[in-house]
Coordinates of C-alpha atoms in Angstrom, one line a residue:
X1 CA 6.1 42.3 5.6
X2 CA 9.7 41.1 6.3
X3 CA 11.6 37.8 6.5
X4 CA 14.9 37.2 8.3
X5 CA 16.7 33.9 7.9
X6 CA 19.1 32.7 10.6
X7 CA 21.1 29.6 9.7
X8 CA 21.7 27.1 12.5
X9 CA 23.9 24.0 12.8
X10 CA 22.9 20.7 11.2
X11 CA 21.3 22.3 8.1
X12 CA 18.6 24.0 10.2
X13 CA 17.3 27.5 10.0
X14 CA 15.0 29.9 11.9
X15 CA 12.8 32.1 9.8
X16 CA 11.5 35.2 11.5
X17 CA 8.4 36.6 9.8
X18 CA 7.0 40.0 10.7
X19 CA 3.4 41.0 9.7
X20 CA 2.3 44.7 9.9
X21 CA 0.1 45.7 12.8
X22 CA -2.7 46.7 10.4
X23 CA -2.9 43.1 9.1
X24 CA -3.1 41.8 12.6
X25 CA -5.9 44.2 13.4
X26 CA -7.8 43.0 10.3
X27 CA -7.3 39.4 11.2
X28 CA -8.6 40.0 14.8
X29 CA -11.6 41.7 13.3
X30 CA -12.2 38.7 11.0
X31 CA -11.9 36.4 14.0
X32 CA -14.5 38.5 15.8
X33 CA -16.9 38.3 12.9
X34 CA -16.3 34.5 12.7
X35 CA -17.1 33.9 16.4
X36 CA -19.4 36.7 17.5
X37 CA -22.5 34.5 17.2
X38 CA -21.1 32.5 20.2
X39 CA -21.5 35.3 22.7
X40 CA -24.7 36.1 24.5
X41 CA -24.7 39.2 26.7
X42 CA -27.8 40.7 28.3
X43 CA -29.0 43.7 26.4
X44 CA -27.7 42.5 23.0
X45 CA -29.1 40.1 20.5
X46 CA -26.9 37.1 19.9
X47 CA -24.2 37.9 17.3
X48 CA -24.6 41.7 17.9
X49 CA -22.3 42.1 20.8
X50 CA -19.7 44.8 19.8
X51 CA -16.1 43.6 19.6
X52 CA -14.8 46.1 22.1
X53 CA -17.3 44.9 24.7
X54 CA -16.3 41.3 24.2
X55 CA -12.7 42.2 24.5
X56 CA -13.4 44.2 27.7
X57 CA -15.2 41.3 29.3
X58 CA -13.0 38.4 28.2
X59 CA -9.7 40.1 27.4
X60 CA -8.2 41.2 24.0
X61 CA -6.6 37.8 23.7
X62 CA -10.0 36.3 23.0
X63 CA -9.5 36.4 19.2
X64 CA -5.7 36.2 19.1
X65 CA -5.4 32.4 18.4
X66 CA -7.8 32.5 15.4
X67 CA -6.1 35.6 14.0
X68 CA -2.6 34.2 14.4
X69 CA -3.6 30.9 12.7
X70 CA -5.0 32.9 9.8
X71 CA -1.9 35.0 9.4
X72 CA 0.5 32.1 9.6
X73 CA -1.5 30.1 7.0
X74 CA -1.5 33.1 4.7
X75 CA 2.0 34.4 5.1
X76 CA 4.2 31.4 5.8
X77 CA 3.8 29.8 2.3
X78 CA 4.3 33.2 0.7
X79 CA 7.6 33.8 2.5
X80 CA 8.8 30.3 1.8
X81 CA 8.3 30.9 -1.9
X82 CA 10.3 34.1 -1.6
X83 CA 13.0 32.6 0.5
X84 CA 16.3 31.8 -1.4
X85 CA 17.0 28.8 0.8
X86 CA 15.5 25.4 -0.1
X87 CA 13.3 24.3 2.7
X88 CA 12.8 20.5 3.1
X89 CA 10.7 20.0 6.2
X90 CA 7.5 21.1 7.8
X91 CA 7.9 24.2 10.0
X92 CA 7.9 24.2 13.8
X93 CA 6.0 27.5 14.5
X94 CA 6.5 29.7 17.5
X95 CA 4.7 33.1 18.1
X96 CA 7.1 35.7 19.3
X97 CA 4.8 38.8 19.4
X98 CA 1.1 38.9 19.3
X99 CA -0.4 42.2 20.6
X100 CA -3.1 44.4 19.2
X101 CA -1.6 47.5 17.6
X102 CA 1.8 45.9 17.2
X103 CA 3.4 43.9 14.3
X104 CA 2.7 40.2 14.5
X105 CA 6.0 38.2 14.7
X106 CA 6.4 34.5 14.4
X107 CA 9.3 32.1 13.8
X108 CA 9.5 28.9 11.9
X109 CA 12.2 26.3 12.6
X110 CA 12.9 24.4 9.4
X111 CA 15.4 22.1 7.8
X112 CA 17.3 23.3 4.8
X113 CA 18.5 21.1 1.9
X114 CA 21.8 19.7 3.3
X115 CA 25.1 19.7 1.4
X116 CA 26.2 16.3 0.2
X117 CA 29.9 15.3 -0.5
X118 CA 30.2 12.8 -3.3
X119 CA 32.9 10.2 -3.8
X120 CA 33.6 9.0 -7.3
X121 CA 30.4 9.0 -9.3
X122 CA 31.7 8.0 -12.7
X123 CA 32.6 4.4 -13.5
X124 CA 30.9 2.8 -10.5
X125 CA 30.5 -1.0 -11.0
X126 CA 27.0 -2.5 -11.2
X127 CA 25.9 -6.0 -12.0
X128 CA 25.1 -6.6 -15.6
X129 CA 21.5 -7.6 -16.2
X130 CA 20.6 -10.5 -18.5
X131 CA 18.2 -9.3 -21.3
X132 CA 18.2 -12.4 -23.4
X133 CA 14.8 -13.9 -24.1
X134 CA 14.6 -17.7 -24.0
X135 CA 12.3 -20.0 -26.1
X136 CA 10.7 -21.0 -22.8
X137 CA 9.7 -17.4 -22.0
X138 CA 8.1 -17.0 -25.5
X139 CA 6.2 -20.3 -25.0
X140 CA 5.0 -19.2 -21.6
X141 CA 3.6 -15.9 -23.0
X142 CA 1.9 -18.0 -25.8
X143 CA 0.4 -20.2 -23.2
X144 CA -0.9 -17.2 -21.3
X145 CA -2.6 -15.9 -24.5
X146 CA -4.0 -19.3 -25.3
X147 CA -5.6 -19.5 -21.8
X148 CA -7.1 -16.0 -22.3
X149 CA -8.7 -17.2 -25.5
X150 CA -9.6 -20.6 -24.3
X151 CA -13.2 -22.0 -24.2
X152 CA -14.8 -23.0 -20.9
X153 CA -16.2 -26.5 -21.1
X154 CA -18.4 -28.1 -18.4
X155 CA -17.0 -31.4 -17.2
X156 CA -19.3 -34.1 -15.9
X157 CA -17.5 -37.4 -16.6
X158 CA -14.4 -37.2 -14.5
X159 CA -12.9 -36.0 -11.2
X160 CA -11.4 -32.6 -10.7
X161 CA -7.7 -32.1 -11.5
X162 CA -5.2 -29.2 -11.4
X163 CA -6.0 -26.2 -13.6
X164 CA -9.7 -27.0 -13.5
X165 CA -12.0 -24.2 -12.4
X166 CA -14.4 -25.6 -9.7
X167 CA -17.5 -24.2 -8.1
X168 CA -17.8 -25.0 -4.4
X169 CA -19.8 -24.3 -1.3
X170 CA -17.7 -24.2 1.8
X171 CA -17.9 -23.3 5.5
X172 CA -14.9 -23.2 7.8
X173 CA -14.6 -24.2 11.5
X174 CA -12.0 -23.6 14.1
X175 CA -12.3 -25.7 17.4
X176 CA -15.7 -26.7 16.1
X177 CA -17.0 -23.2 15.8
X178 CA -17.8 -21.4 12.5
X179 CA -15.8 -18.2 12.0
X180 CA -16.6 -15.0 10.4
X181 CA -15.7 -14.8 6.7
X182 CA -15.3 -18.5 6.4
X183 CA -18.4 -19.3 4.4
X184 CA -19.1 -19.1 0.7
X185 CA -21.7 -20.4 -1.8
X186 CA -21.0 -21.2 -5.5
X187 CA -17.5 -19.9 -5.1
X188 CA -15.3 -20.3 -8.2
X189 CA -11.7 -21.5 -7.7
X190 CA -8.9 -22.5 -10.1
X191 CA -7.1 -25.5 -8.7
X192 CA -3.4 -24.8 -8.4
X193 CA -3.8 -21.0 -8.3
X194 CA -2.9 -21.0 -4.6
X195 CA -5.8 -18.5 -4.0
X196 CA -6.8 -20.4 -0.8
X197 CA -4.6 -21.1 2.2
X198 CA -2.3 -24.1 2.7
X199 CA -3.3 -27.3 0.9
X200 CA -7.0 -26.4 0.4
X201 CA -7.0 -26.7 -3.4
X202 CA -4.9 -29.9 -3.4
X203 CA -7.6 -31.6 -1.4
X204 CA -10.3 -30.9 -4.0
X205 CA -8.3 -32.7 -6.7
X206 CA -9.8 -36.2 -7.5
X207 CA -13.2 -35.2 -6.1
X208 CA -16.4 -35.6 -8.2
X209 CA -19.4 -33.3 -8.7
X210 CA -21.8 -33.7 -5.8
X211 CA -19.1 -34.9 -3.4
X212 CA -19.2 -33.5 0.1
X213 CA -16.0 -33.7 2.1
X214 CA -13.7 -32.1 4.7
X215 CA -10.7 -30.1 3.9
X216 CA -8.1 -29.8 6.7
X217 CA -5.8 -26.8 6.7
X218 CA -3.7 -24.7 9.1
X219 CA -3.8 -20.9 8.9
X220 CA -0.4 -19.1 8.5
X221 CA 1.2 -17.8 11.7
X222 CA 1.2 -14.3 10.1
X223 CA -2.5 -14.4 9.0
X224 CA -4.2 -11.0 9.2
X225 CA -7.0 -12.3 11.4
X226 CA -5.5 -12.7 14.8
X227 CA -8.1 -15.2 16.0
X228 CA -7.2 -17.6 13.2
X229 CA -3.4 -17.1 12.9
X230 CA -1.6 -20.4 13.2
X231 CA -4.7 -22.4 14.0
X232 CA -5.9 -25.7 12.3
X233 CA -9.3 -25.4 10.6
X234 CA -11.8 -27.8 9.0
X235 CA -13.8 -26.7 5.9
X236 CA -17.0 -28.5 5.0
X237 CA -16.9 -28.5 1.2
X238 CA -19.4 -29.5 -1.5
X239 CA -18.2 -29.7 -5.1
X240 CA -20.9 -28.3 -7.4
X241 CA -19.3 -28.0 -10.8
X242 CA -16.1 -28.5 -12.8
X243 CA -15.0 -26.7 -15.9
X244 CA -11.8 -26.9 -17.9
X245 CA -10.4 -24.5 -20.4
X246 CA -10.2 -25.9 -23.9
X247 CA -7.1 -24.3 -25.5
X248 CA -7.0 -23.3 -29.2
X249 CA -4.5 -25.0 -31.4
X250 CA -1.2 -23.2 -31.8
X251 CA -1.3 -22.5 -35.6
X252 CA -1.5 -19.7 -38.1
X253 CA -5.2 -19.4 -37.6
X254 CA -4.7 -18.8 -33.9
X255 CA -2.1 -16.1 -34.7
X256 CA -4.6 -14.4 -37.0
X257 CA -7.3 -14.4 -34.4
X258 CA -5.2 -12.9 -31.5
X259 CA -2.8 -10.6 -33.4
X260 CA -2.2 -8.6 -36.5
X261 CA 0.1 -11.3 -37.9
X262 CA -0.8 -14.0 -40.5
X263 CA 1.5 -16.7 -39.3
X264 CA 2.4 -18.2 -35.9
X265 CA 6.1 -17.7 -36.6
X266 CA 5.6 -14.0 -37.2
X267 CA 3.5 -13.7 -34.0
X268 CA 6.2 -15.5 -32.0
X269 CA 8.8 -13.2 -33.4
X270 CA 6.8 -10.2 -32.2
X271 CA 6.3 -11.7 -28.8
X272 CA 10.1 -12.2 -28.5
X273 CA 10.6 -8.5 -29.6
X274 CA 8.1 -7.3 -26.9
X275 CA 9.7 -9.4 -24.2
X276 CA 13.1 -8.2 -25.2
X277 CA 11.9 -4.6 -24.9
X278 CA 10.4 -5.3 -21.5
X279 CA 13.6 -6.9 -20.3
X280 CA 15.8 -4.1 -21.7
X281 CA 13.6 -1.5 -20.0
X282 CA 13.7 -3.3 -16.7
X283 CA 17.5 -3.8 -17.0
X284 CA 18.0 -0.1 -17.7
X285 CA 15.9 0.9 -14.6
X286 CA 17.8 -1.7 -12.5
X287 CA 21.1 -0.3 -13.8
X288 CA 20.2 3.3 -12.9
X289 CA 18.9 2.3 -9.5
X290 CA 22.0 0.2 -8.6
X291 CA 24.4 3.0 -9.8
X292 CA 22.8 5.8 -7.9
X293 CA 22.3 3.7 -4.8
X294 CA 26.0 2.8 -4.8
X295 CA 27.0 6.5 -5.3
X296 CA 24.6 7.7 -2.5
X297 CA 25.8 5.0 -0.1
X298 CA 29.4 6.2 -0.5
X299 CA 28.4 9.9 -0.1
X300 CA 28.8 11.9 3.1
X301 CA 25.8 13.9 4.3
X302 CA 24.2 14.9 7.5
X303 CA 20.4 14.7 7.1
X304 CA 18.2 16.6 9.5
X305 CA 15.7 14.5 11.4
X306 CA 13.0 17.0 10.4
X307 CA 13.7 16.2 6.7
X308 CA 13.6 12.5 7.3
X309 CA 10.3 12.9 9.1
X310 CA 8.9 15.0 6.2
X311 CA 9.8 12.2 3.8
X312 CA 8.4 9.5 6.0
X313 CA 5.1 11.3 6.2
X314 CA 5.0 11.8 2.5
X315 CA 5.7 8.1 1.8
X316 CA 3.0 7.1 4.3
X317 CA 0.5 9.4 2.4
X318 CA 1.6 7.7 -0.8
X319 CA 0.8 4.3 0.6
X320 CA -2.6 5.6 1.9
X321 CA -3.4 6.9 -1.6
X322 CA -2.4 3.6 -3.3
X323 CA -4.6 1.7 -0.8
X324 CA -7.5 4.0 -1.6
X325 CA -7.1 3.3 -5.3
X326 CA -7.5 -0.4 -4.4
X327 CA -10.6 0.3 -2.5
X328 CA -8.9 -0.1 0.9
X329 CA -8.9 2.2 3.9
X330 CA -5.5 2.7 5.7
X331 CA -7.1 2.4 9.2
X332 CA -8.6 -0.9 8.2
X333 CA -5.3 -2.0 6.7
X334 CA -3.4 -1.1 9.9
X335 CA -5.9 -3.3 11.9
X336 CA -5.5 -6.2 9.5
X337 CA -1.7 -6.0 9.7
X338 CA -1.8 -5.6 13.5
X339 CA 0.3 -2.5 13.4
X340 CA 0.1 1.3 13.9
X341 CA 1.0 4.4 11.9
X342 CA 3.9 5.0 14.2
X343 CA 5.3 1.5 13.6
X344 CA 4.9 1.9 9.8
X345 CA 6.6 5.3 9.9
X346 CA 9.5 3.7 11.7
X347 CA 9.7 0.9 9.2
X348 CA 9.6 3.4 6.4
X349 CA 12.5 5.4 7.8
X350 CA 15.4 3.5 6.1
X351 CA 13.7 3.9 2.7
X352 CA 13.1 7.5 3.4
X353 CA 16.8 8.1 4.2
X354 CA 17.8 6.2 1.0
X355 CA 15.4 8.2 -1.1
X356 CA 16.8 11.5 0.4
X357 CA 20.4 10.4 -0.3
X358 CA 19.6 9.4 -3.8
X359 CA 17.8 12.7 -4.5
X360 CA 20.6 14.8 -3.0
X361 CA 23.2 12.8 -5.0
X362 CA 21.4 13.3 -8.3
X363 CA 21.0 17.0 -7.6
X364 CA 24.7 17.3 -6.9
X365 CA 25.7 15.4 -10.0
X366 CA 23.4 17.7 -12.1
X367 CA 25.1 20.7 -10.5
X368 CA 28.7 19.3 -11.1
X369 CA 28.0 18.3 -14.6
X370 CA 26.0 21.3 -15.6
X371 CA 22.9 19.2 -16.4
X372 CA 19.8 21.4 -16.8
X373 CA 16.4 21.2 -18.3
X374 CA 16.0 23.0 -21.6
X375 CA 12.9 25.0 -22.4
X376 CA 12.0 22.3 -24.9
X377 CA 12.2 19.7 -22.0
X378 CA 9.9 21.7 -19.9
X379 CA 7.4 22.2 -22.7
X380 CA 7.4 18.5 -23.4
X381 CA 6.8 17.7 -19.7
X382 CA 3.9 20.2 -19.5
X383 CA 2.4 18.6 -22.6
X384 CA 2.5 15.2 -21.0
X385 CA 1.0 16.5 -17.8
X386 CA -1.7 18.3 -19.7
X387 CA -2.6 15.1 -21.5
X388 CA -3.0 13.3 -18.2
X389 CA -5.3 16.1 -16.9
X390 CA -7.1 16.2 -20.3
X391 CA -6.2 19.9 -20.7
X392 CA -4.6 22.1 -23.3
X393 CA -0.9 22.6 -22.5
X394 CA -1.3 26.3 -22.9
X395 CA -4.1 26.4 -20.3
X396 CA -2.0 24.3 -17.8
X397 CA 1.0 26.5 -18.3
X398 CA -1.2 29.6 -17.6
X399 CA -2.2 28.4 -14.2
X400 CA 1.3 27.2 -13.2
X401 CA 3.4 29.4 -11.0
X402 CA 7.1 29.8 -11.1
X403 CA 7.5 27.3 -8.2
X404 CA 5.8 24.6 -10.2
X405 CA 7.9 25.2 -13.2
X406 CA 11.1 25.2 -11.2
X407 CA 10.1 21.9 -9.7
X408 CA 9.6 20.5 -13.2
X409 CA 13.0 21.7 -14.1
X410 CA 14.6 20.1 -11.1
X411 CA 12.8 16.8 -11.8
X412 CA 14.0 16.8 -15.4
X413 CA 17.6 17.6 -14.4
X414 CA 17.5 14.7 -11.9
X415 CA 16.3 12.3 -14.5
X416 CA 19.0 13.4 -16.9
X417 CA 21.6 13.0 -14.1
X418 CA 20.3 9.5 -13.5
X419 CA 20.8 8.7 -17.2
X420 CA 24.3 10.2 -17.0
X421 CA 25.2 8.0 -14.1
X422 CA 23.9 4.9 -15.8
X423 CA 25.8 5.8 -19.1
X424 CA 29.0 6.2 -17.1
X425 CA 28.9 3.1 -14.9
X426 CA 30.6 -0.2 -15.6
X427 CA 28.6 -3.4 -15.9
X428 CA 30.4 -6.4 -14.5

């Protein structure tokens, strides 16, 4: 087995990988065993035709493609792991030599991590974030907790008003025709939540239980259903029930019920402390992001298109996974948004480039400042990962290869570099 690396212009490289002839012969034999059941020749039972006879009748190339694919899938990742260069794209594979009894040779055109030239990365100016917590914000959080702990009360002696939860039957019509998905029975809706389109909820205000009425709305121009986008609609609505949330009194008893504190003042002080922590955490993150973005924007780097495409695809896959967590399918999402994967990939491109530049800048800063991950840092990260996988840290470390550990070290160093940048920037 041998690997030769030829560096090309534009942070590209051609890897030439040579596999011994014996391995190619074994792969061809494996391809024969995998496919021999497909051949039927008079005088032989199906699946029992000898390899040499098939090759004589159809040519020795009959099993080359399967053999080549098997060898590429096996040896390309191995050689990439052994390669001293940092490869940052998927390979473009070409077969150079594929002949029985000779070494199998293939090449892979890949992008290498490009060199980045930084400007000044210490003392960059970023906007100072306000972390002060107002009395209004504390009161808003108290109101949220009150609503969560409120008691639902059926209303029968008045009309519906904002903040009530109503139960309705409805059916929608466009141009006099009912449309798919526009009908519901005993649907619960909080008035003022803006869950329904346009002024739908406003037109239920002041209606009484048992009232049947029309609600006139217009679908947004960008509505996901093309047949409804921008069109006026009429909903036939019946109001079945009204409930309101009876809020608990804001007193010491309330504080005792919803928290570990004995008094309302102590509970409010804790809410303020929690909100301050959230704001400070968000401000720290915003400061870090603003600083590294400013540094990356000023940097000089030539990013290979293959690297950008690699990041675009990874970001698209992340979106697909996030949709799956929400119970959505990407193909269905693309139809709803009236777009395509190709369009989404193109829309992602600026973010992919920004992500690459930020990453390269952080790696360079870590290099220039001698920022590295200590053994303790790595062990702590493995411990966190093990907890998320519900494994023992020792077990997880056992099954980890050097590549995985090196990636952990790089991630930790990048995080430390990000903290370094934020600590050395100026807030204005």
